[in-house]
XYZ file of C-alpha atoms in Angstrom:
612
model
C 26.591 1.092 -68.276
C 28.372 2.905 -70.558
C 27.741 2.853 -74.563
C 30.558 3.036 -77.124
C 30.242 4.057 -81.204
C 32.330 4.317 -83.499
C 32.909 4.185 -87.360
C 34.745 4.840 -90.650
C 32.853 5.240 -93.940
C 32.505 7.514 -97.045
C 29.474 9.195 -95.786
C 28.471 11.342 -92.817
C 28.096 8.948 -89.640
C 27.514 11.654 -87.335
C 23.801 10.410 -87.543
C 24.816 7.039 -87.324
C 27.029 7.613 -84.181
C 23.702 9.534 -82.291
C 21.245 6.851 -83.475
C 23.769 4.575 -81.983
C 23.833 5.776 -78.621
C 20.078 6.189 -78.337
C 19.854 2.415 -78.630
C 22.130 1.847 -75.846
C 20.255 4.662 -73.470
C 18.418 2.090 -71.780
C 21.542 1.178 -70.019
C 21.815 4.484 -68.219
C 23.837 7.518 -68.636
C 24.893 11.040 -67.047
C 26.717 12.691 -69.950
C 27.047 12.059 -73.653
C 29.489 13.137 -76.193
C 30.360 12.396 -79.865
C 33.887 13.697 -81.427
C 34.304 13.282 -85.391
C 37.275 13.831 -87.791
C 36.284 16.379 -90.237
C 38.201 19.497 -92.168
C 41.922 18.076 -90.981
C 40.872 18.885 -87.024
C 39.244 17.064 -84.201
C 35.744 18.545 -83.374
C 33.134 17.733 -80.600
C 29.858 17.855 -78.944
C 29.377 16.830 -75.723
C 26.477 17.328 -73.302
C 25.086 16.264 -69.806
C 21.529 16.180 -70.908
C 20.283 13.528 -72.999
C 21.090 12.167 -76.213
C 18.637 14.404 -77.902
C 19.989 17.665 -77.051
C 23.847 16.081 -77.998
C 22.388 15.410 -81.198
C 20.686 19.122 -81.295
C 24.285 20.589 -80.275
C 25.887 17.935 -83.041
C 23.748 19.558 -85.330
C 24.258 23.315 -84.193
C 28.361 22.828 -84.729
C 27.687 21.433 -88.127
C 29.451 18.109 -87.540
C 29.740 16.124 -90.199
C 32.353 13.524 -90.837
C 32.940 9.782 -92.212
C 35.335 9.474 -89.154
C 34.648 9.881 -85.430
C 33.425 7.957 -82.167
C 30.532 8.525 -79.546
C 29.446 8.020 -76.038
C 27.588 7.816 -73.300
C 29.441 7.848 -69.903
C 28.073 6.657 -66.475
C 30.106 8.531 -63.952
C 32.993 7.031 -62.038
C 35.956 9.181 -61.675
C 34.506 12.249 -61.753
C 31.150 13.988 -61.585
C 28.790 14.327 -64.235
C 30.052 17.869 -65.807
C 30.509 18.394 -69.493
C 34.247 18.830 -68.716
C 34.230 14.772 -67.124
C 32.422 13.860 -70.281
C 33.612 11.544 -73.404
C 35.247 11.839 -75.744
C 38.275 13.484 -74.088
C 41.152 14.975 -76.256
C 44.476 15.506 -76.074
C 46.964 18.090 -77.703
C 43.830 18.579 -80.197
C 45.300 15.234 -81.900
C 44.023 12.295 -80.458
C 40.264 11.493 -79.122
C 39.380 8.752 -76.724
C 36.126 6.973 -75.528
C 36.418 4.333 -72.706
C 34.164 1.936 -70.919
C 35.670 0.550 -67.617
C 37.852 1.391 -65.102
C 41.793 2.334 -65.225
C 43.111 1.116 -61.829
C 46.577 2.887 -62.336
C 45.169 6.425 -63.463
C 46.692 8.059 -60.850
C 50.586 6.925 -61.897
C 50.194 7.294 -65.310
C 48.899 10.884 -64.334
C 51.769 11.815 -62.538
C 53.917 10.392 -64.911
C 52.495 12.609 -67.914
C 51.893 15.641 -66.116
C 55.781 15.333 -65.852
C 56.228 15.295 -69.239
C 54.216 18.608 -70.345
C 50.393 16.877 -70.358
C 47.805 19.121 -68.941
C 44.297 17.469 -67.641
C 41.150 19.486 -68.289
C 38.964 16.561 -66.371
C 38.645 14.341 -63.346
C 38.494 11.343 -64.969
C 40.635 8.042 -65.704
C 40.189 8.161 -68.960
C 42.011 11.245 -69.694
C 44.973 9.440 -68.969
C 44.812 7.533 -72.138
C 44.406 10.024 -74.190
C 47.864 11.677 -73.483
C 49.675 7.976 -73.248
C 48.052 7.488 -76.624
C 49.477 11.093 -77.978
C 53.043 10.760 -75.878
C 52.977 7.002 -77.863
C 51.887 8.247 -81.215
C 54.774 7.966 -83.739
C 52.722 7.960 -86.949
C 50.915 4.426 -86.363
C 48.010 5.006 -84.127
C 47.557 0.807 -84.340
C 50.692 0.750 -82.801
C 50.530 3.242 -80.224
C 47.673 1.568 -78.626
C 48.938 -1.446 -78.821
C 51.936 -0.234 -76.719
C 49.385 2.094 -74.323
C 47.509 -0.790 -73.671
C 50.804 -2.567 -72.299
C 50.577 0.376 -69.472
C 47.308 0.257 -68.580
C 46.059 -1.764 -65.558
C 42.186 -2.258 -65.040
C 39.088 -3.138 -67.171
C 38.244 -1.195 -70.557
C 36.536 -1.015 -74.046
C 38.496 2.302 -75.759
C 38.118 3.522 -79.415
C 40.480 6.141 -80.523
C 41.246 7.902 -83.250
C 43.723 10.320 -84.371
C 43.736 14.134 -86.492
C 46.598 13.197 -88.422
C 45.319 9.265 -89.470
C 41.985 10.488 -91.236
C 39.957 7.581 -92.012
C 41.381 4.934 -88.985
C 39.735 3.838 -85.688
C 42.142 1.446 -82.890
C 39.932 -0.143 -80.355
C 40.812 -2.120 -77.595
C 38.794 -4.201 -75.166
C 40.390 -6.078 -71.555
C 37.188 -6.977 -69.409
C 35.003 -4.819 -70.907
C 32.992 -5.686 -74.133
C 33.089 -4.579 -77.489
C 32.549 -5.675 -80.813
C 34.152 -4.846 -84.543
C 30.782 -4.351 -87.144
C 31.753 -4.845 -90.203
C 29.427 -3.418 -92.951
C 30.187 -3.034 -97.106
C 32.967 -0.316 -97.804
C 32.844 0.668 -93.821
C 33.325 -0.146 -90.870
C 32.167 0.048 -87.086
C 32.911 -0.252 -83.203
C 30.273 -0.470 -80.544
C 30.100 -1.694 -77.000
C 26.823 -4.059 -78.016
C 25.453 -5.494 -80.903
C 22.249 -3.095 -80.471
C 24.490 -0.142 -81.194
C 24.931 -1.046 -85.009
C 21.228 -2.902 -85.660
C 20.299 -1.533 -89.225
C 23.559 -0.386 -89.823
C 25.269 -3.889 -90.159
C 24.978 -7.619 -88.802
C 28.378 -9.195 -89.383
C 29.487 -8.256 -86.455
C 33.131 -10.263 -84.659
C 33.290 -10.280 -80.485
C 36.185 -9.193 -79.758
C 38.444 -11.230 -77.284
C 39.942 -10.222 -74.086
C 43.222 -8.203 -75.147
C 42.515 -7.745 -78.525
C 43.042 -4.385 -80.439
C 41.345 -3.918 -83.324
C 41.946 -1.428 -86.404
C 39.128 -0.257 -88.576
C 39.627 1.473 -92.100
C 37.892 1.684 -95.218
C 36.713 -1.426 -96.222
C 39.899 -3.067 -94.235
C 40.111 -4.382 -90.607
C 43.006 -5.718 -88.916
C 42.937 -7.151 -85.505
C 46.060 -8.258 -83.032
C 45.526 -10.772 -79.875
C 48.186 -9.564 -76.784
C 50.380 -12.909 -75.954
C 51.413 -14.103 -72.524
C 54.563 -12.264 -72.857
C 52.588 -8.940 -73.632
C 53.767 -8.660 -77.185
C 50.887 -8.580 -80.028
C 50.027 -11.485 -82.596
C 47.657 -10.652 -85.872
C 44.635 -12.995 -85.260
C 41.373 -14.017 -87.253
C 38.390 -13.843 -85.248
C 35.142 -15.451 -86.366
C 32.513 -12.794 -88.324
C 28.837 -13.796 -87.091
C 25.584 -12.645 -88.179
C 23.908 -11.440 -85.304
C 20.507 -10.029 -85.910
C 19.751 -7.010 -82.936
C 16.737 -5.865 -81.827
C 16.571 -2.289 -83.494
C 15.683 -0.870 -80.561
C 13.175 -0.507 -77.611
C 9.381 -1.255 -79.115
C 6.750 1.277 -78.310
C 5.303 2.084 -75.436
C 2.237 1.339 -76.571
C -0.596 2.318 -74.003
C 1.731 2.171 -71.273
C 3.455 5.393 -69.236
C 7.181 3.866 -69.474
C 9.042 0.429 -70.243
C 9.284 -0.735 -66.441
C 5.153 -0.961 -66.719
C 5.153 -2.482 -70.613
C 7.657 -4.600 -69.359
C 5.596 -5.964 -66.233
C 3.254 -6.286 -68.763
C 4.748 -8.605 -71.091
C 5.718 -11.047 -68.172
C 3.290 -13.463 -69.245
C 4.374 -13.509 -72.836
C 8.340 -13.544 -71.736
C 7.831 -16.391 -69.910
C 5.911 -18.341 -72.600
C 8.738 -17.864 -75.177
C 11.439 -18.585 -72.114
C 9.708 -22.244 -71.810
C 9.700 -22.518 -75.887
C 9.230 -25.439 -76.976
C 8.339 -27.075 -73.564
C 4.706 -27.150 -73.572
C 5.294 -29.964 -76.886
C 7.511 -32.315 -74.458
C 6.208 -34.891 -72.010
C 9.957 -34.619 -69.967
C 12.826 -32.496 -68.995
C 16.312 -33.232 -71.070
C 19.307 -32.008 -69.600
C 20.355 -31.079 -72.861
C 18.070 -28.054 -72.663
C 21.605 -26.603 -71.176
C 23.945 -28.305 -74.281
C 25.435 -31.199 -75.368
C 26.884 -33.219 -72.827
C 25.249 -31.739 -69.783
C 23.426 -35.026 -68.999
C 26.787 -36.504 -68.252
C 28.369 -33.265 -66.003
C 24.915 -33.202 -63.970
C 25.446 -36.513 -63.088
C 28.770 -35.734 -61.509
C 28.652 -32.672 -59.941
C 28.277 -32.962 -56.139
C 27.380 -29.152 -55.367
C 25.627 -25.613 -56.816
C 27.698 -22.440 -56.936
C 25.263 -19.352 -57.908
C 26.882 -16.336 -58.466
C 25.123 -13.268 -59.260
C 25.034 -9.364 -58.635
C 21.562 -7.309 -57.585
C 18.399 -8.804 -58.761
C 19.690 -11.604 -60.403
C 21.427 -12.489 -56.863
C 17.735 -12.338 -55.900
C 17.257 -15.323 -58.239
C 19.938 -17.480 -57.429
C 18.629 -17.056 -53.820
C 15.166 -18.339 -54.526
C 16.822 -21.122 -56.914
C 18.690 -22.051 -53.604
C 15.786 -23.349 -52.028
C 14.552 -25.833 -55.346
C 18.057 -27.132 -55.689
C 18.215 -28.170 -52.438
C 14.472 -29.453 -51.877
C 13.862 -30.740 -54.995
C 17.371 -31.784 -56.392
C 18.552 -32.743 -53.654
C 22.303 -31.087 -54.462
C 23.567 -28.330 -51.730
C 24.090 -24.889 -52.928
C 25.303 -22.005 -52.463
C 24.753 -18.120 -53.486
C 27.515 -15.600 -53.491
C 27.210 -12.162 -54.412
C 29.887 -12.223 -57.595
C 31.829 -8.511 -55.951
C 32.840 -10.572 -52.672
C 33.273 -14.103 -54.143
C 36.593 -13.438 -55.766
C 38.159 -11.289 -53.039
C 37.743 -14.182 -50.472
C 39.569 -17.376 -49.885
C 37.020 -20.316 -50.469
C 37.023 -23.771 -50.900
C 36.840 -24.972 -54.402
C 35.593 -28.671 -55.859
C 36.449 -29.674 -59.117
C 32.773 -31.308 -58.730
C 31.285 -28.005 -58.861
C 28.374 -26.722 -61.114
C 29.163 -23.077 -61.856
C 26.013 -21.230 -62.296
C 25.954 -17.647 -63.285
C 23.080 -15.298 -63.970
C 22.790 -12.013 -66.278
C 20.324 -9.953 -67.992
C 22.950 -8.389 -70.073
C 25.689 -11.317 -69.570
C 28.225 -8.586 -69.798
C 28.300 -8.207 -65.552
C 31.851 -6.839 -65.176
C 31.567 -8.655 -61.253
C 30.145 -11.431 -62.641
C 32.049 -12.193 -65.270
C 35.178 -11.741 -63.239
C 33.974 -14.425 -60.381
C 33.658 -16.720 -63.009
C 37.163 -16.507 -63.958
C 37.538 -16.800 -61.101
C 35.892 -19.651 -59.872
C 37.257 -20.792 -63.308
C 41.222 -20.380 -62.016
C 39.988 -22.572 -58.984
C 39.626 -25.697 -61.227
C 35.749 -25.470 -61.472
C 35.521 -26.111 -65.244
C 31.845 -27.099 -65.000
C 29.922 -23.678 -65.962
C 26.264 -22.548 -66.990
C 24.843 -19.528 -67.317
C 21.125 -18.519 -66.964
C 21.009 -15.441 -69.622
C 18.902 -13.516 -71.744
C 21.617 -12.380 -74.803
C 22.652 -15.297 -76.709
C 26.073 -13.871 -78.046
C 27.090 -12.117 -74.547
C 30.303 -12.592 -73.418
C 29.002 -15.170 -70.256
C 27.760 -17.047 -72.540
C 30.574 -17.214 -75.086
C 32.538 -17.727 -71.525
C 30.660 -20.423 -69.668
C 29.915 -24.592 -70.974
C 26.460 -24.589 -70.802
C 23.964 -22.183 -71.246
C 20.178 -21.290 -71.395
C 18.731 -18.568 -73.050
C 15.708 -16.562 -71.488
C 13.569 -15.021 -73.737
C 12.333 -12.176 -72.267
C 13.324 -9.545 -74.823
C 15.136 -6.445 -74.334
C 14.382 -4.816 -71.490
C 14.588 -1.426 -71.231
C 13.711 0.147 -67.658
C 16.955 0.551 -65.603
C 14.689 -1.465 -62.571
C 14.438 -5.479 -63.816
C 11.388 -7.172 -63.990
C 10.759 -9.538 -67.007
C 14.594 -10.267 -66.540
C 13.778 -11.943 -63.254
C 11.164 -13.743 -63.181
C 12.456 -15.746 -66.606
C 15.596 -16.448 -65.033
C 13.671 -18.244 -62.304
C 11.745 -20.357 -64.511
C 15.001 -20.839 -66.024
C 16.806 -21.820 -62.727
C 13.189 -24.025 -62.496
C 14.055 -25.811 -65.232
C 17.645 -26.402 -64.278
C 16.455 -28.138 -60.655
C 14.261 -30.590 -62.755
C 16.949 -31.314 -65.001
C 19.358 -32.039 -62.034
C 16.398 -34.117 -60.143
C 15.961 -35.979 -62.841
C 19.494 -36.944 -63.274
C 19.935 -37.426 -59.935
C 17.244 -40.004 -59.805
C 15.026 -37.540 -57.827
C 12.038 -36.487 -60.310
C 9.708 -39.639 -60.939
C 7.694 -39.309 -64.028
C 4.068 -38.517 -61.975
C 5.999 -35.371 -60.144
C 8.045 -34.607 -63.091
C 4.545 -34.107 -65.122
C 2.811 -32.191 -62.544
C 5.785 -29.495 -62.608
C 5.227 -29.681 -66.419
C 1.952 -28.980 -66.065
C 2.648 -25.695 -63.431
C 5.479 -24.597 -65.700
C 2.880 -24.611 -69.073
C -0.257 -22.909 -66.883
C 2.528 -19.947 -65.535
C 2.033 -17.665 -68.207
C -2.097 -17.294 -67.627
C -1.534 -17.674 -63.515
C 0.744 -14.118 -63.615
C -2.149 -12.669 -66.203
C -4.427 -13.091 -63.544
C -1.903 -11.336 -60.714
C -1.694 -8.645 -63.200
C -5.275 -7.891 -63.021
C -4.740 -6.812 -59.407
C -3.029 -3.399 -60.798
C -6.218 -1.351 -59.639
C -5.560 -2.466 -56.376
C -1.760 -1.938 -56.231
C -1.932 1.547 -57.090
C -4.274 2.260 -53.818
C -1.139 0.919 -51.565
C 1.141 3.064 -54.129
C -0.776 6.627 -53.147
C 0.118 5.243 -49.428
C 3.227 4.687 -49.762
C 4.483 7.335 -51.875
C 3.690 9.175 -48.787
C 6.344 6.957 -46.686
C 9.815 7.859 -46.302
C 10.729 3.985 -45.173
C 9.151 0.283 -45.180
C 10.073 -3.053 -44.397
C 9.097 -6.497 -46.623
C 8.656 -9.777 -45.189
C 9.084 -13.459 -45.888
C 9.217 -16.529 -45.045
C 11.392 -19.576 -46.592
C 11.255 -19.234 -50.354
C 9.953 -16.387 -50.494
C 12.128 -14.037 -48.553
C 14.522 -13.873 -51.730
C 11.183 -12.481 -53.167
C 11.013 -10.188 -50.314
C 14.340 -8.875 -50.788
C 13.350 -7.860 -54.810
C 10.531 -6.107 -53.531
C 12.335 -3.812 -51.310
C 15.399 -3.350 -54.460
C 12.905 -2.355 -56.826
C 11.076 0.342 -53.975
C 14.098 1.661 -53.225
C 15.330 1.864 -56.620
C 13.023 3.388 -58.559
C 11.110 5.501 -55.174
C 13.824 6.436 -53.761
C 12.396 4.941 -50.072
C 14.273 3.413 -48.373
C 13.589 0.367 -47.935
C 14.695 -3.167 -46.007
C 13.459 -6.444 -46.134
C 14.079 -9.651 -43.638
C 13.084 -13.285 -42.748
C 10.119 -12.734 -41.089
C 11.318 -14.836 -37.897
C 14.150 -12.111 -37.825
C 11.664 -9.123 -36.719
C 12.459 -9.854 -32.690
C 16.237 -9.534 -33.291
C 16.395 -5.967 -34.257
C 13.891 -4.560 -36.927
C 10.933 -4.916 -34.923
C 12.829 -1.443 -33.263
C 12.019 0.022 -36.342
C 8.170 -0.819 -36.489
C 5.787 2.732 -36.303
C 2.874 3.419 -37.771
C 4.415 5.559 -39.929
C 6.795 2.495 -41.246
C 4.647 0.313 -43.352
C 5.201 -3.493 -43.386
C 4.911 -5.426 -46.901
C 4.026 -9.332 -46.284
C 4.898 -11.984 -48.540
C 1.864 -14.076 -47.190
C 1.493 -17.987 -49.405
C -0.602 -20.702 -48.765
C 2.408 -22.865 -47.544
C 3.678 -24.862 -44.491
C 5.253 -21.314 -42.604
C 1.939 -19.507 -42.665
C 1.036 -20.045 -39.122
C 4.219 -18.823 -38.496
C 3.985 -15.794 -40.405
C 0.887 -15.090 -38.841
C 2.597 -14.623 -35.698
C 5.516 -11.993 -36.800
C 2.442 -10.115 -38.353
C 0.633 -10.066 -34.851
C 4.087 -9.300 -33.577
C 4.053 -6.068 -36.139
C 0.260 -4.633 -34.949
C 1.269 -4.753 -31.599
C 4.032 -2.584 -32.416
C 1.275 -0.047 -34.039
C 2.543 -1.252 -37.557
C 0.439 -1.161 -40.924
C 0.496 -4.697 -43.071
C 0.100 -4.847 -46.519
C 0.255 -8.608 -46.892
C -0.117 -10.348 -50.734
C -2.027 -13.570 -49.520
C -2.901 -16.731 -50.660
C -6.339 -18.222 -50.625
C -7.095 -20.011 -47.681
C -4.380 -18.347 -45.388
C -7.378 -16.870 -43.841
C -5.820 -13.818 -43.304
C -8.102 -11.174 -43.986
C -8.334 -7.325 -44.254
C -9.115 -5.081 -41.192
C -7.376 -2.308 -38.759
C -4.473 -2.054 -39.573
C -4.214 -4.687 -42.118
C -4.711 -4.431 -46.042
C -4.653 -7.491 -48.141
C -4.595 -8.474 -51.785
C -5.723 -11.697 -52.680
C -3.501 -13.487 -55.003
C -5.896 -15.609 -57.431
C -4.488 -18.765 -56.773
C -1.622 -20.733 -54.693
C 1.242 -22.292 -57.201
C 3.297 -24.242 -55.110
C 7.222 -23.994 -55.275
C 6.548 -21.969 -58.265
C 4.795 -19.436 -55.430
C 7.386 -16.938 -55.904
C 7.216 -16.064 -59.670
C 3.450 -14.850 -59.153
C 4.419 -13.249 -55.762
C 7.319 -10.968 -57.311
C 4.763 -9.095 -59.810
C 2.539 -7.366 -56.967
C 5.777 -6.245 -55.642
C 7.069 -4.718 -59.198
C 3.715 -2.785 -59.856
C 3.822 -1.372 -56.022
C 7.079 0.319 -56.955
C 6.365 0.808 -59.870
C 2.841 3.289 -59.242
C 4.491 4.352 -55.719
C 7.638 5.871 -58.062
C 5.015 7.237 -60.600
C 2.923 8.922 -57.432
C 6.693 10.604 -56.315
C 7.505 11.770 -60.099
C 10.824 10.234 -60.262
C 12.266 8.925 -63.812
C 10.966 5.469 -63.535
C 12.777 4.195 -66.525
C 16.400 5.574 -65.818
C 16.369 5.960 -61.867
C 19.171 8.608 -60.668
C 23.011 6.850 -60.545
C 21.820 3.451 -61.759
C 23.293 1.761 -64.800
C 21.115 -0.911 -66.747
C 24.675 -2.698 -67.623
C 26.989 -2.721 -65.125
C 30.021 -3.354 -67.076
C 32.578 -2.154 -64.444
C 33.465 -3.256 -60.998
């Protein structure tokens, strides 16, 4: 959510700036805007198309520069207009990008409308563009050192200023962003992906920091407890980013390629696991044997799909591991009282591990006096996992498509791996079971192949239900979490609206719902609630409804009136859900194809939610 470039150099970075911000469109974006230094005044582009027709309007005003910033804004305060858009000026003398949210915009409005500021947009970030310029006193380091002393929220901000040619300030508090540093110039970007080609020694900034770019100079000041600043040395890293999305390939858009490459993801997510004969707690870092064997409870917390995760993790931690646990959505958890236990395993779980929610409940949970923390994440050098103990990577890649797929189902062989880990420690995995889970781990990669090969099928539901305005999805057990990504990903990439429930919940309400114009997705495996779920599906044809039920072999459930079924190839056990998710992704996937929406960048989603 929300991109940031900037940069200081001897030649034109106007084409570095653009390039920039196309590698961090997967994120999503409603306006885009690049400002640059050039002939003693402050110019811009800005635009609410996409980044190509910024850079065809960069290119139309002639900008060219060796000073200026870039972005691409996902809307908040303010609607998507070119007026709302970044970078926002003020006085013609200072030019600001921001990532975040300023909680006290509306005071600091007042307060410079007062003194003579006039606001051309709706948005917060306007606001520091005048406290910068009412600040300014010849030392634009300084001035947003001191504006940063006012400013109450979450933000990334780079800034520069018409009569400081040659200088970029930046400033991060609960938002990311990064100094690069490259040979005679210098850079700024909200993720690493930003400046790949450009430059890998690249420093994370802290929260607090503000950072100073020049000419082959970079100075950077950490805010104390007592709010004055303190020159600092952060560590330089070389960090080498993915250039970029790969190409599509054969496929229509990333969401498909990246269904696609689930098998592969996986594969490289269980590394070097098909060479062992046992699970080492140290797969999560030094000394986790030792914490594992203390903890007494789980804590998951997650936002959207990886939620989803954390919920289906719920069910192995407790059945296998033996060690309660519980899921909170990472918005809520901090604005409750709860009950903390030093005892606690922390758990969080990120695609991007820049979450702003998620991040925050860790601090959270952190504050609390719950020091024992692991993420499940799939960037090495993102903030949650600079921020939490332990760690393990997923390897599936960058993902592109708004909608996550590839994301998910590695972070639940991830979360897998962390319930044998805990069994084991625990004194709950003996080696027989600990070998046959080896074995299902290793085979995972070929099992969701073979669910793949159901696409033709799939895409006869899709031309169904792109007809449908609503549907429900089903489960049972472990694999209601499963039902509950299905409906996310049809509603967010469809646009139906879509619910899902325990199936034993249809009698207390959404059986109400049940026409034959609402169809009824059925998460249907080979397991011990399948009589059961028989029974809520009866419950649904009485009611006139149409089934579309993903079933194991030997469920004996079977197509007919009323009642289409795709055979999964084979039954996998508590590992059941990873090969259930994928017919679920490709139904709204080719359903969302069918309607014609923008699969890959769904209307008011951000890839990166980096605000709360």
């Amino acid at each position: 959510m929300c991109g940031i470039v900037g940069a200081v150099s001897t030649r034109n970075i106007v084409p570095i700036l653009i390039e920039g911000l196309k590698r961090l469109e997967y994120r999503g974006y409603d306006s885009c805007g690049v400002a640059v230094h050039q002939s003693g005044e402050l110019k811009r582009a800005r635009s609410t198309a996409r980044v190509a027709q910024l850079e065809a309007s960069a290119a139309e005003s002639q900008l060219d520069a060796g000073t200026g910033i870039a972005h691409t804004r996902w809307a908040t305060h303010g609607a998507p207009e070119v007026h709302n858009a970044h970078p926002h000026f003020s006085r013609n003398r200072v030019a600001v990008v921001h990532n975040g949210i300023i909680e006290n915009h509306d005071e600091l409005r007042a307060e410079l409308q007062k003194r003579g500021y006039e606001f051309s947009s709706q948005t917060d970030t306007e606001v520091i563009a005048h406290l910068v310029d009412h600040l300014y006193d010849g030392d634009l380091f300084d001035a947003v050192q001191r504006a940063t002393q006012r400013l109450k929220g979450a933000y990334a901000i780079a800034v520069f200023c018409r009569d400081e040619p040659q200088r970029v300030v930046g400033a991060r508090e609960g938002s990311p962003l990064i100094l690069g540093i490259g040979k005679g110039e210098n850079f700024l970007a909200s993720d690493a992906m930003a400046l790949a080609g450009v430059t890998d020694q690249i420093v994370y900034l802290e929260e607090g920091d503000v950072v100073d770019i020049q000419l082959g100079k970079t100075w950077i000041a950490a805010r104390q407890a007592d709010g004055r600043f303190k020159d600092v040395q952060r560590e330089v890293r070389t960090v080498v980013a993915h250039s970029g999305a790969a190409e599509l390939g054969p496929y229509r858009h990333y969401m498909q390629k990246e269904i696609f490459e689930q098998p592969r993801a996986i594969a490289d997510t269980l590394g070097d696991l098909g060479e062992t004969t046992g699970i080492a707690p140290e797969l999560f870092g030094d000394g986790a044997f030792r914490v594992f064997r203390e903890v007494e409870q789980v804590l998951i917390l997650a936002c959207g799909t990886s939620y989803y995760s954390g919920s289906t993790a719920k069910y192995w931690l407790e059945a296998i591991a033996g060690i309660p646990t519980s899921v909170e959505i990472a918005s809520e958890y901090r604005y409750r009282d709860s009950v903390p236990n030093p005892k606690t395993l922390v758990v969080t779980i990120s695609q991007s591990g820049e979450t702003a929610d998620t991040l925050a409940a860790l601090k959270h949970a952190r504050s609390l006096g719950m020091e024992h923390t692991l993420t499940i994440c799939n960037v090495a050098t993102s903030a949650m996992v600079r921020e939490c103990r332990f760690a393990y990577i997923t390897r599936a890649g960058v993902e592109v498509g708004v909608a996550s797929t590839k994301a998910f189902t590695t972070q639940l062989v991830g979360l897998f791996l962390l319930t044998l880990a805990l069994a084991q420690t625990r004194g709950r995995l003996d080696d027989a079971e600990e070998h046959e889970h080896l074995k299902a781990l290793r085979h995972l990669p070929v099992a969701v192949q073979a669910v793949l090969a159901l696409e033709p099928q799939i895409i006869a539901w899709a031309e169904d239900f792109a007809r449908k305005e609503n549907a429900l999805f089903l489960g049972r057990g472990l694999h209601y979490p499963i039902a509950l990504e299905g409906a996310l990903k049809l509603k967010e990439i469809s646009y139906i609206h879509a619910e899902a429930y325990p199936a034993g919940e249809l009698k207390h309400g959404p059986l109400a719902l049940v026409t034959s114009a609402m169809p009824v997705v059925t998460v249907a495996p080979n397991d011990a609630l399948v009589d059961k779920l028989k029974s809520n599906m009866q419950e649904v044809r009485a009611r006139g409804g149409e089934l579309f039920v993903t079933a194991d072999e030997g469920t004996r459930i079977d197509s007919g009136p009323g009642v289409r079924v795709i055979r999964m190839p084979e039954h996998y056990g508590v590992l059941s859900p990873i090969l259930h998710v994928v017919p679920l992704q490709l139904l709204a996937y080719h359903t969302a194809c069918a309607r014609g929406t923008d699969v890959d960048k769904p209307r008011n989603l951000a890839k990166s939610v980096t605000v709360e």
